[in-house]
Amino acid sequence: MALFKITVKQTLLANGQRVEKGMSIELASSSGNPVATNGGKDVADAFMRKYGVDLRKANMLSSVYLETVKI
């Protein structure tokens, strides 16, 4: 199982969700890149728990907006 740090690359206001550059979470995943796995559900849930923002609603579950680093 690997630990990933997922960080927002740019500030964005979309569909009522304000996401700031630099927001980040750490997430353990055994199946590779968590943004690409299972539609990014685990990543979206972690951002909702920590920051109260819905990345699914903002359409930000993509490597265009999120940087993923294995740590």
XYZ file of N, CA and C in Angstrom:
213
model
N 0.850 -1.174 0.000
C 0.000 0.000 0.000
C 0.897 1.239 0.000
N 0.562 2.184 -0.841
C 1.362 3.398 -0.987
C 0.586 4.602 -0.451
N 1.340 5.607 -0.036
C 0.747 6.846 0.449
C 0.943 7.916 -0.614
N -0.139 8.614 -0.944
C -0.105 9.659 -1.963
C -0.491 10.992 -1.343
N 0.133 12.051 -1.836
C -0.251 13.406 -1.466
C -0.875 14.036 -2.704
N -2.123 14.476 -2.572
C -2.846 15.084 -3.685
C -3.032 16.556 -3.362
N -2.545 17.433 -4.265
C -2.558 18.873 -4.046
C -3.251 19.573 -5.206
N -4.044 20.592 -4.868
C -4.734 21.388 -5.887
C -3.720 22.313 -6.551
N -3.701 22.348 -7.889
C -2.733 23.132 -8.655
C -3.120 24.601 -8.810
N -4.434 24.910 -8.846
C -4.860 26.286 -9.100
C -6.155 26.586 -8.368
N -6.340 27.849 -7.994
C -7.573 28.278 -7.362
C -8.688 28.276 -8.397
N -9.856 27.785 -7.987
C -10.975 27.694 -8.906
C -12.285 27.858 -8.146
N -13.206 28.593 -8.735
C -14.566 28.707 -8.220
C -15.485 28.147 -9.293
N -16.086 26.999 -9.007
C -16.950 26.335 -9.994
C -18.132 25.696 -9.288
N -19.317 25.943 -9.811
C -20.542 25.352 -9.277
C -20.686 25.564 -7.774
N -20.312 26.744 -7.304
C -20.457 27.081 -5.897
C -19.390 26.499 -4.995
N -18.376 25.869 -5.554
C -17.292 25.267 -4.776
C -16.019 26.073 -5.002
N -15.483 26.673 -3.937
C -14.220 27.405 -4.049
C -13.093 26.510 -3.560
N -12.169 26.226 -4.453
C -11.036 25.363 -4.152
C -9.774 26.200 -4.327
N -8.955 26.255 -3.277
C -7.761 27.092 -3.272
C -6.510 26.300 -3.659
N -5.635 26.958 -4.380
C -4.343 26.371 -4.727
C -3.615 26.016 -3.429
N -3.024 24.819 -3.391
C -2.269 24.389 -2.228
C -3.035 23.499 -1.267
N -4.363 23.446 -1.381
C -5.119 22.505 -0.545
C -4.608 21.110 -0.856
N -4.374 20.310 0.190
C -3.856 18.969 -0.072
C -4.365 17.976 0.961
N -4.345 16.735 0.565
C -4.702 15.623 1.436
C -3.684 14.514 1.227
N -3.580 13.632 2.203
C -2.769 12.429 2.064
C -3.716 11.246 2.100
N -3.453 10.297 1.212
C -4.374 9.178 1.047
C -3.589 7.905 0.749
N -3.913 6.830 1.456
C -3.296 5.533 1.190
C -4.100 4.817 0.113
N -3.399 4.211 -0.820
C -4.066 3.482 -1.899
C -3.224 2.276 -2.292
N -3.881 1.164 -2.463
C -3.166 -0.045 -2.877
C -3.288 -0.300 -4.377
N -4.085 0.522 -5.047
C -4.336 0.257 -6.468
C -3.796 1.353 -7.388
N -2.760 2.041 -6.997
C -2.168 3.052 -7.866
C -2.725 4.437 -7.624
N -2.670 5.264 -8.648
C -3.088 6.660 -8.549
C -4.544 6.768 -8.090
N -4.797 7.334 -6.903
C -6.176 7.395 -6.395
C -7.090 8.341 -7.170
N -6.528 9.292 -7.913
C -7.364 10.203 -8.712
C -7.977 9.440 -9.888
N -7.243 8.490 -10.438
C -7.709 7.728 -11.591
C -8.449 6.449 -11.197
N -8.375 6.062 -9.928
C -8.994 4.828 -9.466
C -10.409 5.087 -8.956
N -11.354 4.290 -9.396
C -12.738 4.363 -8.924
C -13.349 5.754 -9.108
N -12.987 6.419 -10.171
C -13.541 7.738 -10.454
C -13.099 8.818 -9.485
N -12.050 8.558 -8.719
C -11.556 9.543 -7.759
C -12.418 9.681 -6.514
N -13.278 8.692 -6.258
C -14.211 8.763 -5.129
C -13.499 8.974 -3.799
N -12.416 8.231 -3.548
C -11.705 8.360 -2.280
C -11.088 9.750 -2.122
N -10.588 10.311 -3.210
C -10.001 11.653 -3.187
C -11.091 12.681 -2.889
N -12.213 12.579 -3.573
C -13.321 13.512 -3.361
C -13.829 13.428 -1.924
N -13.943 12.220 -1.399
C -14.406 12.047 -0.022
C -13.424 12.655 0.980
N -12.128 12.501 0.730
C -11.120 13.057 1.633
C -11.135 14.591 1.624
N -11.300 15.201 0.449
C -11.395 16.657 0.379
C -12.671 17.156 1.061
N -13.748 16.399 0.934
C -15.003 16.782 1.598
C -14.837 16.725 3.118
N -14.189 15.671 3.624
C -13.977 15.549 5.072
C -13.087 16.664 5.619
N -11.997 16.951 4.902
C -11.013 17.910 5.416
C -11.413 19.361 5.191
N -11.921 19.694 4.013
C -12.180 21.089 3.647
C -13.657 21.423 3.436
N -14.496 20.424 3.297
C -15.913 20.674 3.041
C -16.204 21.126 1.621
N -15.328 20.776 0.679
C -15.552 21.115 -0.727
C -15.794 19.827 -1.514
N -16.665 19.915 -2.487
C -17.038 18.763 -3.301
C -16.349 18.856 -4.661
N -15.260 18.104 -4.830
C -14.520 18.138 -6.095
C -15.331 17.562 -7.242
N -16.246 16.642 -6.952
C -17.103 16.095 -8.012
C -18.010 17.191 -8.558
N -18.604 17.962 -7.664
C -19.506 19.042 -8.084
C -18.742 20.113 -8.865
N -17.487 20.359 -8.483
C -16.657 21.355 -9.161
C -16.001 20.793 -10.426
N -16.194 19.509 -10.712
C -15.579 18.846 -11.874
C -14.058 18.965 -11.867
N -13.450 18.717 -10.713
C -12.003 18.858 -10.568
C -11.279 17.538 -10.322
N -11.916 16.415 -10.520
C -11.262 15.127 -10.307
C -10.474 14.734 -11.545
N -9.382 15.462 -11.769
C -8.569 15.264 -12.960
C -7.138 15.700 -12.654
N -6.197 15.121 -13.356
C -4.799 15.519 -13.179
C -4.542 16.923 -13.710
N -5.504 17.505 -14.423
C -5.389 18.889 -14.870
C -5.398 19.819 -13.653
N -6.195 19.484 -12.655
C -6.360 20.321 -11.470
C -5.639 19.798 -10.238
N -5.333 18.511 -10.208
C -4.747 17.885 -9.033
C -3.374 17.287 -9.345
N -2.418 17.564 -8.486
C -1.081 16.968 -8.599
C -1.005 15.813 -7.617
N -0.597 14.667 -8.099
C -0.492 13.467 -7.251
C 0.972 13.076 -7.145
N 1.435 12.946 -5.893
C 2.826 12.565 -5.622
C 2.823 11.386 -4.676
N 3.565 10.344 -5.034
C 3.705 9.189 -4.164
C 4.778 9.510 -3.117
N 4.403 9.368 -1.833
C 5.383 9.680 -0.770
C 5.676 8.461 0.073
